[in-house]
Short mmCIF file of C-alpha atoms in Angstrom, two decimals:
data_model
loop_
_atom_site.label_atom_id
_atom_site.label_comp_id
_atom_site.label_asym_id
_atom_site.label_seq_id
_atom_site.Cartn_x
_atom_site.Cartn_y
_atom_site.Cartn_z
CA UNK A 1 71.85 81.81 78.37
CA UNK A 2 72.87 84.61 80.54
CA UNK A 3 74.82 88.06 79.46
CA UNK A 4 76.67 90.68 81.64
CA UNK A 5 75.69 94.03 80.64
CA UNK A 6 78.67 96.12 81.33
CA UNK A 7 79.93 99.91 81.42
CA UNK A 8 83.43 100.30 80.56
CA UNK A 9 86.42 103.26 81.75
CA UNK A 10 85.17 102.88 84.94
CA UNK A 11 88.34 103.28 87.76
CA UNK A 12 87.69 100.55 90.49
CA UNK A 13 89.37 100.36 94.29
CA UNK A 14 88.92 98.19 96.92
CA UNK A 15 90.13 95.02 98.08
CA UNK A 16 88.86 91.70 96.83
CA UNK A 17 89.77 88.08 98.28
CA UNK A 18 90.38 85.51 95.81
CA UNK A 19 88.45 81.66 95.99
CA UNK A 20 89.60 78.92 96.78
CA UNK A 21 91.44 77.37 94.23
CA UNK A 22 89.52 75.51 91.57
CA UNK A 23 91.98 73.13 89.86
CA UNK A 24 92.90 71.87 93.65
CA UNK A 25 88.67 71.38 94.41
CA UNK A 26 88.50 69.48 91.42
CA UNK A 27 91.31 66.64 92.94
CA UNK A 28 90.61 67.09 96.72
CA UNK A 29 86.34 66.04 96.22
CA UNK A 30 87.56 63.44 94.36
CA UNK A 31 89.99 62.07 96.75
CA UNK A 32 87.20 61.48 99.62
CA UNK A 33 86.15 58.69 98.22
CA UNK A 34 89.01 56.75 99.25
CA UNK A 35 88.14 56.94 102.98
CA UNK A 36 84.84 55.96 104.85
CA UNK A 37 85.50 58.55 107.33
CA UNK A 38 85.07 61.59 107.76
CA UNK A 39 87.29 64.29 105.64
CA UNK A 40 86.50 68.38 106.06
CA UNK A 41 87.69 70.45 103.67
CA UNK A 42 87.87 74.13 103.80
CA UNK A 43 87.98 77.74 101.06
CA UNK A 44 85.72 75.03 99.25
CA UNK A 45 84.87 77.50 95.85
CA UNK A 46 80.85 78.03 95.19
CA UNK A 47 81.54 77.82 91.25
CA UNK A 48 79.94 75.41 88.95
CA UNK A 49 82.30 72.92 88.35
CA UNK A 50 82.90 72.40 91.93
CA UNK A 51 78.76 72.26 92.96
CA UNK A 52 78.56 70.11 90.12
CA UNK A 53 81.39 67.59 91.24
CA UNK A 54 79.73 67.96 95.00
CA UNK A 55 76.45 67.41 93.75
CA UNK A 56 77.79 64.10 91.63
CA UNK A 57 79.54 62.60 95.25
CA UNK A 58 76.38 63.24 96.86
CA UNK A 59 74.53 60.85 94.32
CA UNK A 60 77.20 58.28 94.82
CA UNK A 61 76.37 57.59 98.49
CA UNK A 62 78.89 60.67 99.78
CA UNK A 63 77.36 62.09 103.31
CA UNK A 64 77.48 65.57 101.94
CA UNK A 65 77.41 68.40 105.06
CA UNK A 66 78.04 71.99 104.52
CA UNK A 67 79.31 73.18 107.81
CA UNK A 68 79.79 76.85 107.08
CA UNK A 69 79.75 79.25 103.72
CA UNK A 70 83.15 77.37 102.05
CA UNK A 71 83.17 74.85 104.60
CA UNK A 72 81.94 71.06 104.00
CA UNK A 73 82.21 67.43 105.40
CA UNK A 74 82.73 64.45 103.31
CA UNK A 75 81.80 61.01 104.76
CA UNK A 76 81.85 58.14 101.70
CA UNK A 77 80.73 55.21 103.88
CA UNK A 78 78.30 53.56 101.74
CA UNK A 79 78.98 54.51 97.88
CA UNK A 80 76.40 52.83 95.45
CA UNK A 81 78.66 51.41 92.80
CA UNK A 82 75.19 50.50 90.99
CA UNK A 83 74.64 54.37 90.22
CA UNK A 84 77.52 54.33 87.14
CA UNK A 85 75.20 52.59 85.02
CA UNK A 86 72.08 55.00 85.36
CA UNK A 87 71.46 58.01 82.81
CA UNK A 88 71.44 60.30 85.80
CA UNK A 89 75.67 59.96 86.02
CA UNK A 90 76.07 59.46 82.52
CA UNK A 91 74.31 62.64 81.75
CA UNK A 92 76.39 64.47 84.83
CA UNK A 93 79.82 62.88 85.08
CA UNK A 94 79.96 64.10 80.74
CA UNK A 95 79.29 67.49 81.70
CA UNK A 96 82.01 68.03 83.72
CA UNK A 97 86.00 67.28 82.95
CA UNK A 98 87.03 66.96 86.34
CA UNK A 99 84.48 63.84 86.96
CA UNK A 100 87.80 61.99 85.16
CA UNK A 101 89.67 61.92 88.60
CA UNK A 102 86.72 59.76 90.45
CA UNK A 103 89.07 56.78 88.54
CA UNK A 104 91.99 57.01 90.33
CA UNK A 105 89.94 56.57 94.08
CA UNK A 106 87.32 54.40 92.86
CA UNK A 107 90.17 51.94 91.41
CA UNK A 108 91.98 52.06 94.54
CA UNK A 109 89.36 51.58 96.69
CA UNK A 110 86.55 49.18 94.71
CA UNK A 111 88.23 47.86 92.34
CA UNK A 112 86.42 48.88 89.52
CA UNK A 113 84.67 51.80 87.96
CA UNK A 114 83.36 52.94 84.38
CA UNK A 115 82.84 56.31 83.36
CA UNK A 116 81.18 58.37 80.59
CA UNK A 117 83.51 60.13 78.19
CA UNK A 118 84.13 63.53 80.41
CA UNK A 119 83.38 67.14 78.91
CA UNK A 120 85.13 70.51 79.70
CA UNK A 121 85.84 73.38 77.70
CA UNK A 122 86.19 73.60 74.73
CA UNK A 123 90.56 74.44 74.14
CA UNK A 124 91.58 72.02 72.17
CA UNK A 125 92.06 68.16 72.27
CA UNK A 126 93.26 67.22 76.23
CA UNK A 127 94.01 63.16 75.58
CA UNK A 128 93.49 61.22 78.46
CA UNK A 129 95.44 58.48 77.94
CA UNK A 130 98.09 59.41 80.33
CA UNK A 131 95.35 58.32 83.22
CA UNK A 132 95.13 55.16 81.56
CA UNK A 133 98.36 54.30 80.62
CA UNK A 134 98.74 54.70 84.10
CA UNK A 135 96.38 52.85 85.55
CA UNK A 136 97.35 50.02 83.38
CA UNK A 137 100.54 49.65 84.59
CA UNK A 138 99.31 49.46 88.15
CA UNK A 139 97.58 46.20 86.63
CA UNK A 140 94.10 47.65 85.95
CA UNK A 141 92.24 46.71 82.87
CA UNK A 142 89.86 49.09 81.05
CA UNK A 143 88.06 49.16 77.94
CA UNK A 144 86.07 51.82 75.85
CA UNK A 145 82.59 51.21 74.49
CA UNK A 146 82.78 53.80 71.50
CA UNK A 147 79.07 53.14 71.24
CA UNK A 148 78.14 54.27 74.63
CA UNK A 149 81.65 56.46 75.05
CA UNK A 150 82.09 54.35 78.27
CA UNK A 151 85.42 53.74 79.77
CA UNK A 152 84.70 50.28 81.85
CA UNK A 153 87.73 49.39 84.03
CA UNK A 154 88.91 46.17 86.43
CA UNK A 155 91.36 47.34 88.84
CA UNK A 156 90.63 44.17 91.22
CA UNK A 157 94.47 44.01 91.88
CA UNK A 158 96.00 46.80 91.65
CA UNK A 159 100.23 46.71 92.08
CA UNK A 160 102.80 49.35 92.68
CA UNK A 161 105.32 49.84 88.85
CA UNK A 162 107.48 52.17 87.74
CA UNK A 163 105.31 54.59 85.51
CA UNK A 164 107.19 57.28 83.47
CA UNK A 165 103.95 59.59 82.06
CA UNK A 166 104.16 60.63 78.60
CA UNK A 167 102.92 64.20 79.72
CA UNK A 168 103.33 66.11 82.91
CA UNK A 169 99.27 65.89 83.25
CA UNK A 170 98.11 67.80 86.48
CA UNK A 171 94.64 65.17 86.51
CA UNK A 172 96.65 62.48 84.90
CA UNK A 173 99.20 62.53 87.97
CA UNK A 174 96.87 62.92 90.48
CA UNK A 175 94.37 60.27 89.35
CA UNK A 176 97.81 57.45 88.79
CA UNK A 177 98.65 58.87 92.60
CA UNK A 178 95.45 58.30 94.53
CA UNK A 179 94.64 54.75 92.29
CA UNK A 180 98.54 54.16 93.71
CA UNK A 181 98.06 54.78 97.34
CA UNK A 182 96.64 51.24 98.33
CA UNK A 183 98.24 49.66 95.76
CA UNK A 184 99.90 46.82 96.76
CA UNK A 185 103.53 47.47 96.87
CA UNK A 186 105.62 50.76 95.93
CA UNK A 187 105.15 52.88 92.93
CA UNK A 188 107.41 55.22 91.39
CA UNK A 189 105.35 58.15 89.20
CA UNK A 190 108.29 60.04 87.10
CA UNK A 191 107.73 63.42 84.86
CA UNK A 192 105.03 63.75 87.39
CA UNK A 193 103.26 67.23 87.57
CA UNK A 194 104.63 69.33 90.24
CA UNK A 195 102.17 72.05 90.80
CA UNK A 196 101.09 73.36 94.03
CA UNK A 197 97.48 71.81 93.64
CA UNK A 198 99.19 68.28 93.18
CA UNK A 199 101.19 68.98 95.81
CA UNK A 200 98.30 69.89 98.30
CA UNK A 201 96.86 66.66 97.24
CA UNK A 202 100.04 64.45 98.08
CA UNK A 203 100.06 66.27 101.70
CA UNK A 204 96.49 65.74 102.30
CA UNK A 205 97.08 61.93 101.29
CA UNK A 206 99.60 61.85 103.74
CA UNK A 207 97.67 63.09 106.52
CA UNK A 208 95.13 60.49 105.75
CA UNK A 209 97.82 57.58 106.00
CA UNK A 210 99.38 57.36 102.86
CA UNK A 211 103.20 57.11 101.92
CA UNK A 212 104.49 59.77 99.64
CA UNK A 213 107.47 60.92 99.12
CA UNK A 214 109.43 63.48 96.35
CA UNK A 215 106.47 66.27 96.74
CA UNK A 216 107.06 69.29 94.53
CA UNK A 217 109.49 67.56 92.50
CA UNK A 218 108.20 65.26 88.99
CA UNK A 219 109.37 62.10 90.84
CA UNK A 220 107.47 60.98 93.34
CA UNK A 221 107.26 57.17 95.49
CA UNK A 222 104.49 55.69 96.68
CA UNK A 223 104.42 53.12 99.29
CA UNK A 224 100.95 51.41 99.24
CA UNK A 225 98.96 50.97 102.55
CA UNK A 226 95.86 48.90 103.40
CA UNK A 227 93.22 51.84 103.98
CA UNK A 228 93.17 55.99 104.25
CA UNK A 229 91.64 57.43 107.13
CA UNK A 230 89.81 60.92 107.79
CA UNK A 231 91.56 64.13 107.25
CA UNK A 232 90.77 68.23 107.47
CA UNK A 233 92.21 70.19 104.65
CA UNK A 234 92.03 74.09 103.44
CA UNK A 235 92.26 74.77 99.68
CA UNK A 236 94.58 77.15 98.65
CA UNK A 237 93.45 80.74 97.41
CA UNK A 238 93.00 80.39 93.49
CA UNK A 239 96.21 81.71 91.40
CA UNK A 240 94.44 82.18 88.50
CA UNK A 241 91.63 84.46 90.22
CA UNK A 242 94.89 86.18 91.48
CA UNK A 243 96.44 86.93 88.25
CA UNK A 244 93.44 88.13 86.33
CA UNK A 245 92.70 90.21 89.33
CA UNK A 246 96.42 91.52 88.39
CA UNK A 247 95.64 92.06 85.04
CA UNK A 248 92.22 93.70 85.98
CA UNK A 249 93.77 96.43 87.88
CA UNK A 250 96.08 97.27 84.99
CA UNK A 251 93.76 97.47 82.23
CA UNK A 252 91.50 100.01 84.34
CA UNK A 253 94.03 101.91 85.57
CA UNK A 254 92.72 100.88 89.01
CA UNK A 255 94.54 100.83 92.68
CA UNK A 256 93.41 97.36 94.37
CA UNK A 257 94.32 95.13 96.83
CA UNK A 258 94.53 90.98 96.44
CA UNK A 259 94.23 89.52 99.72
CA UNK A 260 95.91 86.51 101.64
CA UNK A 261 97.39 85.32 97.86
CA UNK A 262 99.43 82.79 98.95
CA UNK A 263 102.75 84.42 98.01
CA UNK A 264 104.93 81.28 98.71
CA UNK A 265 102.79 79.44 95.77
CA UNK A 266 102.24 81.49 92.72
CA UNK A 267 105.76 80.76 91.42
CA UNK A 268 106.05 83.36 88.51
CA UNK A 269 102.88 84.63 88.16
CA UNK A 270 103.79 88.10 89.93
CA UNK A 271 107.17 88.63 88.13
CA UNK A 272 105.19 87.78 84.54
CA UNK A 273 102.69 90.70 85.02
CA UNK A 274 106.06 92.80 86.03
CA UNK A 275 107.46 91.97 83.04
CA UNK A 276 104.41 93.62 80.99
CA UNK A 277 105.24 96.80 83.36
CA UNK A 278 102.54 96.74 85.81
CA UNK A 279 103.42 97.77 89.28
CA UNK A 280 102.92 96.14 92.49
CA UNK A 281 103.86 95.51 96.30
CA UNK A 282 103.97 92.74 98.49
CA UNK A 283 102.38 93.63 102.00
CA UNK A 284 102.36 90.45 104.05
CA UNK A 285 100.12 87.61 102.44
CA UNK A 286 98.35 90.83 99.86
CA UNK A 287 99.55 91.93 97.00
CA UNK A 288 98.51 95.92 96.26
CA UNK A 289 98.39 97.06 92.53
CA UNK A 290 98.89 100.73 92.67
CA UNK A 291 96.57 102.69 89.68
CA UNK A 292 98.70 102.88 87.17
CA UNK A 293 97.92 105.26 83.73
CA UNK A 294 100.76 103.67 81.49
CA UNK A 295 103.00 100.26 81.91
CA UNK A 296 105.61 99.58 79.61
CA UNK A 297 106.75 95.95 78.07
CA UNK A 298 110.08 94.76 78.88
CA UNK A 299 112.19 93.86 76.47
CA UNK A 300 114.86 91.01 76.20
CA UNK A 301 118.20 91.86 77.01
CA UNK A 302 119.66 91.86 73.49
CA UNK A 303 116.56 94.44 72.62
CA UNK A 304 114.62 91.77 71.15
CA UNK A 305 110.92 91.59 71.48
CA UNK A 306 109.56 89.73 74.78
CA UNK A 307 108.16 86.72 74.67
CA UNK A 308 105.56 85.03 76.92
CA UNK A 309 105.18 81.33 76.71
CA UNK A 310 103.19 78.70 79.01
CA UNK A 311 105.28 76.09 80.69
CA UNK A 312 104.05 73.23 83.24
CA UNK A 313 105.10 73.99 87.10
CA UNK A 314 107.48 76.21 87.59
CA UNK A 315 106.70 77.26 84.77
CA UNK A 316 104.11 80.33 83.74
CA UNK A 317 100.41 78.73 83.58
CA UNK A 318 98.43 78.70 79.93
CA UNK A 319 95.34 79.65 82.28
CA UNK A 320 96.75 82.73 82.34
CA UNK A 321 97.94 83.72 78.72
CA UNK A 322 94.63 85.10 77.90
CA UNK A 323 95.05 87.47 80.63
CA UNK A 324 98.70 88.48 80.00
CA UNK A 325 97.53 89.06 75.95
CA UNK A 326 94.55 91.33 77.10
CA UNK A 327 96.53 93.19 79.49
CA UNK A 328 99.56 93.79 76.85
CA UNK A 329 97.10 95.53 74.36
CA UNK A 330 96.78 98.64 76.50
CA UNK A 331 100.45 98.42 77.53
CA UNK A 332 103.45 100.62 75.92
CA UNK A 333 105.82 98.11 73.75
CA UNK A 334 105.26 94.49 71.66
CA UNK A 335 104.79 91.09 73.06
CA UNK A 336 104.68 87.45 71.30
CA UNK A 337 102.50 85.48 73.24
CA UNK A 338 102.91 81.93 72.90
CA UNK A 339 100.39 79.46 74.00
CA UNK A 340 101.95 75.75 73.65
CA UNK A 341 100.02 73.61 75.46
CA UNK A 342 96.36 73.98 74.28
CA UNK A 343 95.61 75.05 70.28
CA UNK A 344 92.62 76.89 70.04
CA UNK A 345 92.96 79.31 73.03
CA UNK A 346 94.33 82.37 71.60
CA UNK A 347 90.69 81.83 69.55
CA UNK A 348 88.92 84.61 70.97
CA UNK A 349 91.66 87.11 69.72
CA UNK A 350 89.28 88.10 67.06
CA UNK A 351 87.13 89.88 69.51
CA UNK A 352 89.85 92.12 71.29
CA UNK A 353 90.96 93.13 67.59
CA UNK A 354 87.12 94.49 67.11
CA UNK A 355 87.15 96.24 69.99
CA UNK A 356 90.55 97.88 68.22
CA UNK A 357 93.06 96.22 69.91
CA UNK A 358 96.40 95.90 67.08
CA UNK A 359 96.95 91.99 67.68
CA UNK A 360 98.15 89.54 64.86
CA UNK A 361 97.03 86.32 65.39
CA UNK A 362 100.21 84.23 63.71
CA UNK A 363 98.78 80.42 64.17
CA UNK A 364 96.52 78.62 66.61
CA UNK A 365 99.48 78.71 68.91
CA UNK A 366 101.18 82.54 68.87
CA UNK A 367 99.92 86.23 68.82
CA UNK A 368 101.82 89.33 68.43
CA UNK A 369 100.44 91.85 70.76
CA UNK A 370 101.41 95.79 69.62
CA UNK A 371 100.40 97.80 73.18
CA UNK A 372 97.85 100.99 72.07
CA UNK A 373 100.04 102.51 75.29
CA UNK A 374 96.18 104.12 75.70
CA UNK A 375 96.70 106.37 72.90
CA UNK A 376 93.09 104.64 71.44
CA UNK A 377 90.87 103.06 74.05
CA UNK A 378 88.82 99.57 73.38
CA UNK A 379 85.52 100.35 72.27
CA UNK A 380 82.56 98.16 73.85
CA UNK A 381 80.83 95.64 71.40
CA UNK A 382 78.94 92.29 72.24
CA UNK A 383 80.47 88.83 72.61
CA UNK A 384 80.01 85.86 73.43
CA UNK A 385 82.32 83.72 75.81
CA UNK A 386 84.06 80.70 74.58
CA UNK A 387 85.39 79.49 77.21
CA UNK A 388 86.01 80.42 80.97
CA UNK A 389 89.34 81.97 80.74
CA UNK A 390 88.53 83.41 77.64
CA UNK A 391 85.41 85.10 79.37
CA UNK A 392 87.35 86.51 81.87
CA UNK A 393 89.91 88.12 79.75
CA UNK A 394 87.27 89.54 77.47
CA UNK A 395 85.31 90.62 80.81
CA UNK A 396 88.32 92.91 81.60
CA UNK A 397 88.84 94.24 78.21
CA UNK A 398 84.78 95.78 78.30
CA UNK A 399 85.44 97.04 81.84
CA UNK A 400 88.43 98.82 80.32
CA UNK A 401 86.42 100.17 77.24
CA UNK A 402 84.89 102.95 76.29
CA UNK A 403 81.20 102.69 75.95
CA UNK A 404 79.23 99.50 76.55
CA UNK A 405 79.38 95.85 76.07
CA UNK A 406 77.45 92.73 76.38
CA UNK A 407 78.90 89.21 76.69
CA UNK A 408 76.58 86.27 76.19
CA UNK A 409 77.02 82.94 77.70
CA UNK A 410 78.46 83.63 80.83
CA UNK A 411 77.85 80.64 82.41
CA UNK A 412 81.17 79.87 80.66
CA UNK A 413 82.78 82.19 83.69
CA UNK A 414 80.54 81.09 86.29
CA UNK A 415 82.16 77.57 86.12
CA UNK A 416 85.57 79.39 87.22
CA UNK A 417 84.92 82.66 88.71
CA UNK A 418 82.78 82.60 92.10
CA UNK A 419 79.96 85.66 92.01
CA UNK A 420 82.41 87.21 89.53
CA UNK A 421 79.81 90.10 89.12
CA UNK A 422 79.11 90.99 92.41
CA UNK A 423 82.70 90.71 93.73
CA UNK A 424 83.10 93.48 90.68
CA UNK A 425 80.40 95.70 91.94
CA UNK A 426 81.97 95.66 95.04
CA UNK A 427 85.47 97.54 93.53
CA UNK A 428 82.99 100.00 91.70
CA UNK A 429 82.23 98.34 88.72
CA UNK A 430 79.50 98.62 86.02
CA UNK A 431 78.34 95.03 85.70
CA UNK A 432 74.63 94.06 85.59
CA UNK A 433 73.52 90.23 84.88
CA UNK A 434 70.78 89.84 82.51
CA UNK A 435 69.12 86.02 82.52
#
């Protein structure tokens, strides 16, 4: 298990580029598989998850080419359906949460496909029945082995249906969208997520051959087609790298520049952090964070105390609560933050309040931040990270500290956060990794 050994109070500068985004990686591998030819995809993200995911294709049958450092080509001409019985993919598709979305193309394409129960981190209970309700209603029919914690499904004709998801799933809507493309017939997905991963999906689907129409909104049509063809495709650049990268240069009082953001798709992210006071300025595709000693919380209009809640798209993402909560415990004012969607996020509260932040934790859903304003610094302790937003947030609280801190299990951040360390050193930081 690997630890960062890291220096706090230390101002940083520079510019840093955020990765490609990881949620949209996790949909756009998957989505290969419904082609034999040829797809290229771009800003590909050298994180875990993602090499993982790659590394799974590859043992399918995928034609795996890396054509340049985030550059790759995707060629699923002859998959081995045989390899979903072996240990080999039970033991990797487990390990990783986004192996769920291999369903939607396998169904669409072969027919069939079973799948071990997938892991993730751990947040909370994400069901995953809105992927099979789903799938069900575009005829397929699946069972689950609670012995082997197999899912086994028969999608051997597959039919376009109205399908109104219980949840606004981001994986749920894109797995019911690509099993839906050559589906016979037209499918109408409603509450559908909207985000702008799921919308980069749809487009590249499009390009490929299929028939979708309503991106960006929650209703979206599907007319089904016979077969996808090849396609090139460039991730976007990762929002949530974008917003902790905010929060970072708040917390150490540092000036940096974010570059080529995306401005056009981070919805409210930027106007969030302004809420909490911090500073910034649009300069083309960059966003600059000017150094910044003190920030102050807004408050509601009536004078009431701001709150900060996830929503889905538009609204504000949970990944980035953890951020907004460590970056309100230095800030001048009181926030409630109010995590909705997952219950045991705000979990790792308990170490910001030993390194003296003033937080109450009021259920497994809401904490009351009360800002220090940086009358008391965080002191440095050790820590271990939960899980990989949770890492990153408590990575930018040590960097902020006084003294030093140590954070065990780290590979918890490596499965978001590409070369998170030396991308750090690079602004000035005082990060070492110890194996």
């Amino acid at each position: 298990m690997a630890s960062f050994k890291i220096t706090g109070g230390v101002k940083l500068s520079g510019e840093i580029t955020p990765q490609g985004a990881k949620n949209e990686a996790l949909q756009i591998l998957c989505a290969v598989l419904l082609t034999p030819e040829t797809v290229t995809i771009h800003k590909v993200p050298n994180i875990v998850d993602v090499v993982k995911l790659i590394d799974l294709l590859s043992d399918l049958g995928v034609e795996v080419t890396q054509i340049g450092e985030e550059s790759y080509e995707f060629k699923a001409q002859n998959i081995n359906l045989d390899f979903f019985g072996t240990e080999a993919y039970t033991k990797k598709a487990a390990s990783l949460r986004g192996s769920i979305m291999l369903l939607g193309p396998l169904l669409s394409r072969f027919g069939k496909a079973m799948i071990p129960k997938p892991g993730g981190d751990k947040i909370g209970r994400r069901r995953l029945d809105t992927h099979f309700i789903g799938f069900e209603k575009l005829g397929a029919k699946f069972l689950f082995d609670s012995k082997s914690s197999y899912y086994h499904i028969d999608a051997s004709s597959l039919k376009g249906a109205y399908i109104h998801l219980d949840e606004a799933s981001v994986t749920g809507t894109a797995n019911v969208v690509m099993a839906a493309c050559m589906a016979e017939g037209k499918t109408t997905i409603y509450n559908a997520a909207c985000e702008p991963y799921l919308q980069q999906l749809c487009k590249m689907l499009n390009r490929m051959g299929a028939k979708i129409t309503g991106i960006g909104s929650n209703l979206l049509y599907i007319e089904g087609v016979e077969k996808l063809k090849g396609t090139e495709h460039t991730m976007l650049p990762d929002m949530i790298e974008i917003g902790s990268f905010i929060g970072l240069a708040a917390m150490t009082q540092s000036e940096i520049t974010i570059k080529n953001v995306g401005l056009e798709h981070l919805g409210i992210i930027p106007d969030t952090f302004k809420r909490l006071g911090i500073k910034m300025e649009f300069r083309g595709d960059d966003i600059f964070i000017p150094a910044q000693t003190n920030y102050q919380i807004e408050t509601f209009i009536d004078g009431s105390i701001m709150t900060i809640a996830d929503a889905i798209w538009p609204g504000f993402t949970p990944d980035l609560l953890s951020i907004v909560l460590v970056v309100a415990t230095q800030a001048k004012g009181t926030v409630l933050v109010h995590q909705k969607m997952f219950e045991s996020r705000l979990f790792f509260v308990d170490k910001l309040i030993d390194m003296g932040a003033q937080i109450i934790l009021c259920d497994p859903h809401r904490a009351t931040v009360i800002g220090l304003n940086r009358q008391i610094n965080l002191r440095g302790i050790s820590m271990t990270s939960p899980d990989i937003r949770a890492g990153v947030s408590l990575l930018i609280a040590a960097l902020s500290a006084d003294g030093e801190s140590t954070i065990h299990n780290v590979e918890q951040i490596d499965r978001g956060y590409q070369n998170i360390d030396t991308r750090l050193k690079a602004l000035g930081a005082k990060i070492e990794r110890i194996d």
